[in-house]
Tab-separated table of C-alpha atoms and ligand atoms in Angstrom:
chain	number	residue	atom	x	y	z
A	1	MET	CA	-15.227	-51.332	50.952
A	2	SER	CA	-16.747	-51.768	47.155
A	3	PHE	CA	-14.790	-54.921	45.266
A	4	SER	CA	-13.287	-52.317	43.379
A	5	ASP	CA	-12.141	-50.901	45.893
A	6	ALA	CA	-10.978	-53.665	47.267
A	7	VAL	CA	-9.482	-54.692	43.655
A	8	MET	CA	-7.539	-51.112	43.681
A	9	ALA	CA	-6.676	-50.916	46.854
A	10	GLY	CA	-4.849	-54.466	47.100
A	11	LEU	CA	-3.634	-54.439	51.045
A	12	ALA	CA	-5.767	-53.318	53.477
A	13	ARG	CA	-4.804	-50.078	55.350
A	14	ASP	CA	-4.276	-51.409	58.214
A	15	GLY	CA	-1.966	-54.101	57.228
A	16	GLY	CA	-4.605	-57.076	56.506
A	17	LEU	CA	-6.279	-58.663	53.765
A	18	PHE	CA	-9.698	-58.458	52.028
A	19	LEU	CA	-12.078	-61.354	52.400
A	20	PRO	CA	-16.457	-60.785	51.075
A	21	GLN	CA	-18.574	-60.607	53.846
A	22	ARG	CA	-20.293	-62.910	52.635
A	23	ILE	CA	-19.582	-66.338	50.361
A	24	PRO	CA	-23.250	-66.818	47.993
A	25	ASP	CA	-23.782	-70.505	48.624
A	26	VAL	CA	-24.547	-71.856	44.823
A	27	ARG	CA	-25.647	-75.683	45.708
A	28	ASP	CA	-28.584	-74.734	43.849
A	29	ARG	CA	-27.169	-73.520	40.546
A	30	LEU	CA	-24.494	-76.288	40.484
A	31	ALA	CA	-26.412	-79.008	37.488
A	32	ASP	CA	-26.742	-75.442	35.475
A	33	TRP	CA	-23.152	-74.294	36.117
A	34	ALA	CA	-22.019	-78.250	35.044
A	35	LYS	CA	-23.701	-77.049	31.359
A	36	LEU	CA	-21.592	-73.753	30.723
A	37	PRO	CA	-18.201	-72.960	28.492
A	38	TYR	CA	-15.282	-71.914	31.025
A	39	ALA	CA	-16.073	-67.661	30.399
A	40	GLU	CA	-20.114	-68.119	31.270
A	41	LEU	CA	-19.359	-70.124	34.147
A	42	ALA	CA	-16.328	-67.419	35.409
A	43	VAL	CA	-19.072	-64.520	35.505
A	44	ALA	CA	-21.648	-67.023	36.598
A	45	VAL	CA	-19.122	-67.486	39.795
A	46	MET	CA	-18.060	-64.574	39.746
A	47	GLN	CA	-21.270	-62.152	39.806
A	48	PRO	CA	-22.422	-62.562	42.966
A	49	PHE	CA	-19.076	-60.711	44.633
A	50	VAL	CA	-18.288	-57.767	42.128
A	51	ASP	CA	-19.747	-54.610	41.251
A	52	LEU	CA	-19.558	-54.674	38.498
A	53	ALA	CA	-22.694	-55.418	35.360
A	54	PRO	CA	-22.805	-58.263	34.117
A	55	GLU	CA	-22.546	-57.340	31.014
A	56	VAL	CA	-19.601	-54.944	31.423
A	57	LEU	CA	-17.956	-58.919	33.367
A	58	ARG	CA	-18.630	-60.502	30.416
A	59	ASP	CA	-16.681	-58.333	28.234
A	60	LEU	CA	-13.723	-57.919	30.607
A	61	VAL	CA	-13.987	-62.181	30.978
A	62	GLN	CA	-14.204	-62.682	27.505
A	63	ARG	CA	-11.078	-60.577	26.378
A	64	SER	CA	-9.158	-62.274	29.804
A	65	TYR	CA	-9.271	-65.992	28.173
A	66	LYS	CA	-9.078	-64.442	24.334
A	67	THR	CA	-5.331	-65.398	25.545
A	68	PHE	CA	-5.495	-68.643	26.007
A	69	ALA	CA	-4.206	-71.355	23.248
A	70	HIS	CA	-6.872	-73.559	23.531
A	71	PRO	CA	-10.228	-73.179	23.709
A	72	GLU	CA	-11.741	-74.715	26.934
A	73	ILE	CA	-9.409	-71.990	28.368
A	74	THR	CA	-8.544	-75.283	31.371
A	75	PRO	CA	-8.877	-78.408	30.019
A	76	VAL	CA	-9.192	-82.004	31.885
A	77	VAL	CA	-7.452	-84.958	31.068
A	78	LYS	CA	-7.411	-87.888	32.984
A	79	VAL	CA	-3.782	-89.790	33.020
A	80	ASN	CA	-2.798	-92.537	34.932
A	81	ASP	CA	-5.131	-92.628	38.534
A	82	VAL	CA	-5.683	-89.117	38.538
A	83	HIS	CA	-7.591	-86.157	36.592
A	84	ILE	CA	-5.660	-83.088	35.328
A	85	VAL	CA	-6.488	-80.118	35.206
A	86	GLU	CA	-4.032	-78.080	32.785
A	87	LEU	CA	-3.984	-74.307	34.041
A	88	PHE	CA	-0.693	-73.444	32.190
A	89	HIS	CA	-2.186	-72.367	28.219
A	90	GLY	CA	-2.399	-68.188	28.690
A	91	PRO	CA	0.745	-66.372	27.701
A	92	THR	CA	2.798	-67.081	30.317
A	93	LEU	CA	2.281	-70.914	30.079
A	94	ALA	CA	1.521	-70.820	34.505
A	95	PHE	CA	-2.409	-70.777	36.111
A	96	LYS	CA	-1.242	-67.054	37.168
A	97	ASP	CA	-2.599	-65.670	33.922
A	98	VAL	CA	-5.989	-66.921	34.511
A	99	ALA	CA	-5.973	-64.375	37.207
A	100	LEU	CA	-3.954	-62.030	35.996
A	101	GLN	CA	-5.114	-61.887	32.739
A	102	PHE	CA	-8.082	-60.531	33.664
A	103	LEU	CA	-6.740	-58.618	36.513
A	104	GLY	CA	-5.123	-56.515	33.957
A	105	ASN	CA	-8.056	-55.912	32.492
A	106	LEU	CA	-9.975	-55.217	36.139
A	107	PHE	CA	-7.426	-52.667	36.536
A	108	ALA	CA	-7.641	-51.133	33.363
A	109	HIS	CA	-11.523	-50.736	33.118
A	110	PHE	CA	-11.508	-49.094	36.424
A	111	LEU	CA	-8.739	-47.030	35.958
A	112	GLN	CA	-10.776	-45.368	32.382
A	113	GLN	CA	-13.488	-45.029	34.952
A	114	ASN	CA	-12.484	-42.917	37.420
A	115	GLY	CA	-8.970	-41.189	35.989
A	116	GLY	CA	-6.263	-41.970	37.597
A	117	GLU	CA	-3.244	-44.265	37.118
A	118	LEU	CA	-1.695	-47.124	39.213
A	119	ASN	CA	1.766	-47.913	39.741
A	120	LEU	CA	2.145	-51.541	40.729
A	121	VAL	CA	4.925	-52.834	42.809
A	122	GLY	CA	4.998	-56.861	43.365
A	123	ALA	CA	6.739	-59.419	44.478
A	124	THR	CA	7.627	-62.762	42.420
A	125	SER	CA	9.140	-65.965	42.890
A	126	GLY	CA	9.300	-66.302	39.554
A	127	ASP	CA	5.782	-66.659	37.933
A	128	THR	CA	3.813	-64.335	39.172
A	129	GLY	CA	6.033	-61.740	37.385
A	130	SER	CA	6.083	-62.573	34.333
A	131	ALA	CA	2.017	-63.210	34.327
A	132	ALA	CA	1.213	-60.137	35.994
A	133	ILE	CA	3.848	-57.991	33.219
A	134	HIS	CA	2.222	-60.029	30.706
A	135	GLY	CA	-1.083	-58.865	31.816
A	136	VAL	CA	-0.260	-54.974	32.089
A	137	ARG	CA	2.172	-54.798	29.207
A	138	GLY	CA	1.687	-52.006	27.294
A	139	ARG	CA	-1.307	-50.473	28.636
A	140	GLU	CA	-1.633	-46.582	29.540
A	141	ARG	CA	-2.022	-44.948	33.226
A	142	ILE	CA	-0.416	-48.149	34.305
A	143	ARG	CA	3.319	-48.958	35.551
A	144	ILE	CA	4.767	-52.071	36.768
A	145	PHE	CA	7.510	-52.642	38.550
A	146	VAL	CA	8.883	-55.986	39.367
A	147	MET	CA	11.074	-58.002	42.442
A	148	HIS	CA	12.253	-61.306	41.884
A	149	PRO	CA	15.135	-62.692	43.542
A	150	ARG	CA	18.345	-62.814	41.665
A	151	GLY	CA	19.351	-66.281	40.488
A	152	ARG	CA	17.357	-67.647	42.227
A	153	VAL	CA	14.247	-67.689	39.321
A	154	SER	CA	14.793	-70.174	36.193
A	155	ARG	CA	15.850	-69.185	33.026
A	156	SER	CA	12.930	-69.309	31.391
A	157	GLN	CA	10.873	-66.928	33.929
A	158	GLU	CA	13.701	-64.860	33.987
A	159	LEU	CA	13.244	-64.042	30.174
A	160	GLN	CA	9.729	-64.090	30.613
A	161	MET	CA	10.180	-60.774	32.522
A	162	THR	CA	13.588	-59.440	31.303
A	163	SER	CA	12.206	-59.621	27.491
A	164	VAL	CA	9.092	-57.727	28.430
A	165	LEU	CA	10.880	-54.132	26.661
A	166	ASP	CA	6.976	-52.023	26.817
A	167	ALA	CA	8.449	-48.672	28.622
A	168	ASN	CA	5.829	-49.422	31.609
A	169	VAL	CA	7.356	-52.591	32.877
A	170	HIS	CA	10.644	-52.197	35.605
A	171	ASN	CA	12.323	-55.616	36.282
A	172	LEU	CA	14.032	-55.893	39.245
A	173	ALA	CA	15.821	-58.372	40.803
A	174	ILE	CA	16.869	-58.418	44.579
A	175	ASP	CA	20.569	-59.175	45.834
A	176	GLY	CA	18.219	-62.118	48.356
A	177	THR	CA	15.245	-64.889	48.923
A	178	PHE	CA	11.768	-63.996	47.706
A	179	ASP	CA	10.905	-64.057	51.268
A	180	ASP	CA	12.235	-60.669	51.001
A	181	CYS	CA	11.229	-59.461	48.055
A	182	GLN	CA	8.094	-60.470	50.062
A	183	GLY	CA	9.269	-58.318	52.813
A	184	ILE	CA	9.900	-55.347	51.094
A	185	LEU	CA	6.668	-55.221	49.343
A	186	LYS	CA	5.099	-55.796	53.115
A	187	GLU	CA	7.176	-51.723	53.534
A	188	LEU	CA	6.323	-50.049	50.518
A	189	PHE	CA	2.465	-50.763	51.245
A	190	ASN	CA	2.680	-50.491	54.849
A	191	ASP	CA	3.834	-46.845	54.796
A	192	LEU	CA	0.493	-45.065	53.742
A	193	ALA	CA	1.536	-42.002	53.182
A	194	TRP	CA	4.045	-43.274	51.057
A	195	ARG	CA	1.216	-45.298	48.665
A	196	ASP	CA	-0.822	-43.118	48.537
A	197	ARG	CA	1.946	-41.237	46.954
A	198	GLN	CA	2.998	-43.093	44.464
A	199	ARG	CA	-0.887	-44.574	43.572
A	200	LEU	CA	0.204	-48.171	44.396
A	201	GLY	CA	-1.174	-50.453	43.294
A	202	SER	CA	-0.790	-55.400	44.192
A	203	VAL	CA	-0.375	-58.298	41.647
A	204	ASN	CA	0.241	-60.085	44.198
A	205	SER	CA	-2.077	-63.045	45.343
A	206	ILE	CA	-2.832	-60.927	48.344
A	207	ASN	CA	-4.621	-58.752	46.089
A	208	TRP	CA	-8.834	-60.436	46.541
A	209	ALA	CA	-9.375	-60.861	42.468
A	210	ARG	CA	-6.749	-62.855	42.183
A	211	VAL	CA	-8.219	-65.404	44.145
A	212	LEU	CA	-11.911	-64.817	42.511
A	213	ALA	CA	-10.471	-65.440	39.125
A	214	GLN	CA	-9.306	-68.850	40.165
A	215	VAL	CA	-12.318	-69.950	42.055
A	216	VAL	CA	-13.740	-70.062	38.594
A	217	TYR	CA	-11.155	-73.480	37.517
A	218	PHE	CA	-11.699	-75.316	40.981
A	219	PHE	CA	-15.924	-75.238	39.444
A	220	TYR	CA	-14.872	-76.211	36.368
A	221	ALA	CA	-12.795	-78.845	36.906
A	222	GLY	CA	-15.053	-80.261	39.386
A	223	LEU	CA	-18.171	-80.306	38.284
A	224	LYS	CA	-16.514	-81.555	34.819
A	225	VAL	CA	-14.762	-84.655	36.329
A	226	MET	CA	-18.433	-85.464	38.498
A	227	ARG	CA	-20.480	-85.489	35.332
A	228	GLU	CA	-18.075	-87.784	33.689
A	229	THR	CA	-17.451	-89.783	36.224
A	230	GLY	CA	-20.737	-89.606	38.032
A	231	ALA	CA	-19.511	-89.090	41.596
A	232	LYS	CA	-20.655	-86.773	43.730
A	233	GLY	CA	-17.898	-85.386	45.201
A	234	VAL	CA	-14.115	-84.558	44.068
A	235	ARG	CA	-10.623	-83.950	45.765
A	236	PHE	CA	-7.757	-81.341	44.788
A	237	ALA	CA	-4.824	-81.741	45.243
A	238	VAL	CA	-2.788	-78.556	45.369
A	239	PRO	CA	0.835	-77.406	44.680
A	240	THR	CA	0.942	-75.224	47.349
A	241	GLY	CA	3.386	-72.289	47.972
A	242	ASN	CA	1.503	-68.281	48.800
A	243	PHE	CA	-1.895	-70.604	49.910
A	244	GLY	CA	-3.503	-68.596	46.921
A	245	ASP	CA	-4.575	-71.776	44.741
A	246	ILE	CA	-5.732	-73.846	47.742
A	247	PHE	CA	-7.300	-71.005	49.082
A	248	ALA	CA	-9.962	-70.294	46.345
A	249	GLY	CA	-10.305	-74.018	46.714
A	250	TRP	CA	-11.322	-73.585	49.848
A	251	ILE	CA	-13.902	-70.951	48.825
A	252	ALA	CA	-15.267	-73.139	46.266
A	253	GLN	CA	-15.948	-75.428	48.531
A	254	ARG	CA	-17.537	-73.285	51.035
A	255	MET	CA	-19.845	-71.991	48.172
A	256	GLY	CA	-20.980	-75.526	47.814
A	257	LEU	CA	-18.887	-77.159	45.157
A	258	PRO	CA	-18.703	-81.301	46.470
A	259	ILE	CA	-15.109	-80.563	47.665
A	260	ARG	CA	-14.199	-83.597	50.095
A	261	LYS	CA	-10.734	-82.977	50.566
A	262	LEU	CA	-8.650	-80.057	49.966
A	263	VAL	CA	-4.521	-82.201	50.172
A	264	LEU	CA	-2.322	-79.616	49.813
A	265	ALA	CA	1.189	-80.593	48.540
A	266	THR	CA	4.416	-78.475	48.977
A	267	ASN	CA	8.053	-79.256	48.387
A	268	GLU	CA	10.698	-79.466	51.111
A	269	ASN	CA	9.659	-75.584	52.164
A	270	ASP	CA	7.055	-77.363	54.132
A	271	ILE	CA	5.785	-74.800	56.812
A	272	LEU	CA	1.926	-75.258	55.598
A	273	ALA	CA	2.226	-78.767	55.554
A	274	ARG	CA	3.311	-78.962	59.324
A	275	PHE	CA	0.533	-76.438	59.844
A	276	PHE	CA	-2.364	-78.963	58.467
A	277	GLU	CA	-0.755	-82.179	60.283
A	278	SER	CA	0.021	-80.328	63.907
A	279	GLY	CA	-2.057	-76.898	64.010
A	280	GLU	CA	1.341	-75.239	64.696
A	281	TYR	CA	2.251	-72.780	62.076
A	282	ARG	CA	6.221	-71.888	62.472
A	283	LYS	CA	9.042	-70.885	60.336
A	284	GLY	CA	11.886	-72.265	59.377
A	285	THR	CA	14.868	-70.938	56.953
A	286	VAL	CA	13.910	-71.467	53.043
A	287	GLN	CA	15.441	-74.047	50.845
A	288	ALA	CA	15.687	-73.559	46.696
A	289	THR	CA	14.213	-77.000	45.010
A	290	ILE	CA	13.204	-77.676	41.455
A	291	SER	CA	9.760	-76.019	42.380
A	292	PRO	CA	11.191	-73.348	43.228
A	293	SER	CA	7.369	-71.506	43.029
A	294	MET	CA	6.730	-73.207	45.903
A	295	ASP	CA	10.170	-72.219	47.557
A	296	ILE	CA	8.340	-69.977	50.677
A	297	GLN	CA	8.062	-70.022	54.086
A	298	VAL	CA	5.369	-66.962	54.918
A	299	ALA	CA	2.873	-67.652	52.513
A	300	SER	CA	0.661	-64.767	52.356
A	301	ASN	CA	-3.167	-65.580	51.571
A	302	PHE	CA	-2.775	-68.528	54.578
A	303	GLU	CA	-3.818	-65.127	57.099
A	304	ARG	CA	-7.061	-65.809	55.115
A	305	TYR	CA	-7.877	-69.117	56.047
A	306	LEU	CA	-6.987	-68.364	59.855
A	307	TYR	CA	-9.176	-65.651	59.849
A	308	TYR	CA	-12.323	-68.099	58.969
A	309	ARG	CA	-10.170	-70.824	61.478
A	310	VAL	CA	-10.816	-68.343	64.723
A	311	GLY	CA	-14.688	-67.668	63.858
A	312	GLU	CA	-14.213	-64.763	62.347
A	313	ASP	CA	-12.560	-62.988	64.083
A	314	ALA	CA	-10.334	-59.868	63.161
A	315	ALA	CA	-9.282	-59.012	66.505
A	316	ARG	CA	-8.058	-62.342	67.337
A	317	LEU	CA	-6.420	-62.843	64.079
A	318	ARG	CA	-4.379	-59.391	64.110
A	319	GLY	CA	-3.286	-60.806	67.972
A	320	MET	CA	-2.177	-63.889	66.134
A	321	MET	CA	-0.202	-62.572	62.880
A	322	GLY	CA	1.309	-59.299	65.248
A	323	ASP	CA	3.060	-62.791	67.521
A	324	PHE	CA	3.954	-64.478	64.806
A	325	ALA	CA	6.033	-61.205	63.083
A	326	ARG	CA	7.761	-61.404	66.167
A	327	SER	CA	8.416	-64.814	67.149
A	328	GLY	CA	7.851	-66.389	64.081
A	329	ALA	CA	5.349	-68.978	65.066
A	330	LEU	CA	1.722	-69.641	65.897
A	331	LYS	CA	-0.618	-71.686	66.865
A	332	VAL	CA	-4.376	-73.122	66.374
A	333	ALA	CA	-5.272	-74.035	70.272
A	334	PRO	CA	-7.298	-77.695	70.143
A	335	GLY	CA	-10.263	-76.580	70.350
A	336	LEU	CA	-11.081	-74.413	67.919
A	337	ASP	CA	-13.080	-76.175	65.779
A	338	GLY	CA	-10.408	-78.927	66.491
A	339	ALA	CA	-6.595	-78.056	65.326
A	340	ILE	CA	-6.701	-80.268	62.419
A	341	ASP	CA	-9.043	-79.659	59.705
A	342	PRO	CA	-10.541	-82.119	58.250
A	343	LEU	CA	-11.487	-80.936	55.025
A	344	PHE	CA	-7.053	-80.442	54.227
A	345	ALA	CA	-5.169	-83.797	54.020
A	346	ALA	CA	-1.284	-82.540	53.615
A	347	GLY	CA	2.259	-84.153	52.214
A	348	ARG	CA	5.321	-83.042	50.482
A	349	GLY	CA	7.261	-83.916	47.967
A	350	ASN	CA	11.259	-83.716	47.703
A	351	THR	CA	12.981	-83.264	44.870
A	352	ALA	CA	13.874	-87.307	44.169
A	353	ALA	CA	10.205	-88.198	45.058
A	354	THR	CA	9.729	-85.167	42.495
A	355	GLN	CA	12.029	-86.444	39.904
A	356	ALA	CA	10.281	-89.953	40.432
A	357	THR	CA	6.805	-88.791	39.687
A	358	ILE	CA	7.892	-86.974	37.043
A	359	ARG	CA	10.141	-90.279	35.323
A	360	GLU	CA	6.954	-92.546	35.961
A	361	PHE	CA	4.204	-90.293	33.720
A	362	TYR	CA	5.923	-89.901	31.279
A	363	ARG	CA	7.255	-93.490	30.703
A	364	GLU	CA	4.114	-95.131	31.662
A	365	ALA	CA	1.469	-92.090	29.914
A	366	ASN	CA	4.109	-90.154	27.772
A	367	TYR	CA	2.402	-87.033	29.608
A	368	LEU	CA	4.785	-84.784	30.904
A	369	LEU	CA	4.151	-83.292	34.422
A	370	ASP	CA	6.659	-79.624	35.688
A	371	PRO	CA	7.879	-80.163	38.947
A	372	HIS	CA	5.456	-77.736	40.709
A	373	THR	CA	2.505	-80.226	39.435
A	374	ALA	CA	4.670	-83.253	39.946
A	375	VAL	CA	4.896	-82.301	43.812
A	376	GLY	CA	0.714	-82.169	43.742
A	377	VAL	CA	0.242	-85.508	41.640
A	378	HIS	CA	2.921	-86.999	43.996
A	379	VAL	CA	1.054	-86.232	47.729
A	380	GLY	CA	-2.552	-86.426	45.595
A	381	ARG	CA	-1.645	-89.950	44.725
A	382	GLN	CA	-1.291	-90.495	48.819
A	383	HIS	CA	-5.201	-89.695	49.211
A	384	LEU	CA	-6.495	-91.552	46.658
A	385	GLU	CA	-9.865	-92.401	47.142
A	386	LYS	CA	-12.564	-94.130	46.260
A	387	ASP	CA	-15.619	-92.644	44.642
A	388	GLU	CA	-14.110	-89.298	45.315
A	389	PRO	CA	-11.640	-88.602	41.892
A	390	MET	CA	-8.364	-86.226	42.512
A	391	VAL	CA	-7.835	-83.677	40.487
A	392	CYS	CA	-4.556	-82.480	40.181
A	393	LEU	CA	-3.923	-78.955	39.661
A	394	ALA	CA	-1.451	-78.760	36.607
A	395	THR	CA	0.423	-75.564	37.527
A	396	ALA	CA	3.654	-74.333	35.224
A	397	HIS	CA	3.751	-76.017	30.965
A	398	PRO	CA	7.212	-77.600	31.798
A	399	ALA	CA	8.714	-76.521	29.536
A	400	LYS	CA	8.673	-73.623	32.143
A	401	PHE	CA	11.370	-76.184	34.176
A	402	GLY	CA	12.912	-77.211	31.412
A	403	ASP	CA	16.230	-78.054	32.871
A	404	ALA	CA	14.223	-80.127	36.156
A	405	ILE	CA	12.186	-82.264	33.501
A	406	ARG	CA	15.589	-83.173	31.538
A	407	GLU	CA	17.269	-84.014	34.555
A	408	ALA	CA	14.429	-86.434	35.651
A	409	VAL	CA	13.857	-87.887	32.639
A	410	GLY	CA	17.428	-88.181	30.800
A	411	VAL	CA	16.000	-86.267	27.737
A	412	ASP	CA	15.506	-82.688	26.735
A	413	VAL	CA	11.723	-83.116	25.767
A	414	ALA	CA	9.815	-80.499	27.310
A	415	HIS	CA	9.552	-77.399	24.998
A	416	HIS	CA	7.182	-74.583	24.321
A	417	PRO	CA	7.736	-72.710	21.091
A	418	SER	CA	6.603	-69.501	22.907
A	419	LEU	CA	10.043	-70.491	24.919
A	420	ASP	CA	12.476	-71.392	22.708
A	421	ALA	CA	11.502	-68.210	20.901
A	422	LEU	CA	12.573	-66.362	23.692
A	423	ALA	CA	16.588	-67.520	23.560
A	424	GLY	CA	18.865	-64.713	22.500
A	425	ALA	CA	16.592	-61.407	23.255
A	426	LYS	CA	17.118	-58.342	24.009
A	427	THR	CA	16.203	-58.008	28.202
A	428	ARG	CA	16.282	-55.053	30.656
A	429	VAL	CA	16.470	-55.660	33.997
A	430	THR	CA	17.475	-53.532	37.288
A	431	ALA	CA	19.945	-54.929	40.097
A	432	LEU	CA	19.382	-53.854	43.903
A	433	PRO	CA	20.343	-55.175	47.286
A	434	ALA	CA	17.539	-56.770	49.409
A	435	ASP	CA	16.934	-53.121	50.460
A	436	ALA	CA	13.274	-51.428	50.736
A	437	ALA	CA	15.233	-47.188	50.455
A	438	ALA	CA	16.585	-48.844	47.586
A	439	VAL	CA	13.433	-50.104	45.787
A	440	ARG	CA	11.366	-46.462	46.922
A	441	ALA	CA	13.900	-44.330	45.820
A	442	TYR	CA	13.702	-46.780	42.567
A	443	VAL	CA	10.258	-46.709	42.063
A	444	GLU	CA	10.079	-42.619	42.877
A	445	ARG	CA	12.576	-41.753	40.366
A	446	HIS	CA	10.797	-43.577	37.824
A	447	THR	CA	6.809	-42.297	38.420
A	448	GLY	CA	8.483	-38.814	39.355
A	449	GLY	CA	6.831	-39.005	42.379
A	450	ALA	CA	9.647	-38.295	44.891
A	451	SER	CA	8.710	-35.699	47.366
B	501	LIG	C1	3.146	-69.858	42.048
B	501	LIG	C2	2.626	-71.117	41.661
B	501	LIG	C3	2.588	-72.292	42.257
B	501	LIG	C4	1.897	-72.216	43.717
B	501	LIG	O1	0.466	-71.416	44.362
B	501	LIG	P1	0.435	-70.036	45.563
B	501	LIG	O2	-1.454	-70.082	45.164
B	501	LIG	O3	1.166	-69.781	45.745
B	501	LIG	O4	0.276	-71.240	46.292
B	501	LIG	C5	2.930	-73.389	42.150
B	501	LIG	N1	2.877	-73.621	40.593
B	501	LIG	C6	3.084	-72.778	40.290
B	501	LIG	C7	3.690	-73.292	38.995
B	501	LIG	C8	3.557	-72.030	40.128
B	501	LIG	O5	3.544	-70.437	40.085
């Protein structure tokens, strides 16, 4: 399957996820890559994976990152004992813009080349939805339907979605959790006849192009920090929900970026942390926290990582995922490259630890961490190692979670003009029950595709 087909399809027809046939070894290019500005580096990193001419890829990349407010796109700053790569300078102030601005341009390019239309259906715990909407709003040939768990996203996140009034944008507030939304999404995508008829596409991180676009900033930040510190390798701390961001880091490591440790950080919803400690992946119940974009039990991208853990054995993986769907648990057997992957370290930050970290960085360094970033910083600092600088991913601008910041530091300090401007904005949203049939009927009514 070509890259463009995989991007347009989102999810494979057998319910699995797309992965590249080969992961290139780029170790001999790292010295050159360390000198490149972000957009040029993005072209270099992504080129081996795509079927686009270099000038087309360059044009798509440049248009995608023009919307960022910082000239470096993802600048790196040293704060206290860690390096922070700020991934929140895009239009919706979360790292998801890095991938979704690019994906919006990719979709538009492929549709322009091949004709047809695309109906994007997505589920969001808050940040994906707004980033996806801002990636495709107002575009011809594309409609977008985004489900969010009603009342379980922050007020700013909600307004960033529902205040977009373009006719091609449909916000659906689902009476349920994010996992309910993801379950509905899966059900819709698994009805192949319906999916074809409706020309469904995916903006969720099951779309390979999103993971690919995120690989770039691991190289950008890793190479930059190594250059500045003279270190031969780095560690990354990644606040994790759906395992998309950290899987991008895993790909970067496989390509040859000297990442010595991937520190996986969760909030109280710690299914992934438990897996990397024990080898067992067992579903719990979702708990609402102050880092809502990580309130996830079933991580949609984890399956991609497992594929490599079981020796790229698709049949075996299918069996494991089937067992997991039935029983809510799976186990990587000891002996299968060892049950514990030494590249990973894992830990969790509960509400108190998250607030304490926000408070400490604010008081000591006058630097505001959003709660997701704070979870990563908290866990990352437990895994500091001499000569291996720790790079913490800052996944959202603090103003996106202003209430949590105010509670942590005692003052209302986290603001951003683009969010303040949303207060009192006109909004449009449709409430629906947590029921695939209701969502299906809504989509059909608005694509004219009922049958
Ligand atoms: C989506 C999100 C995460 C989790 O990222 P995954 O790729 O799902 O692991 C963390 N922080 C913020 C702010 C997010 O929006």
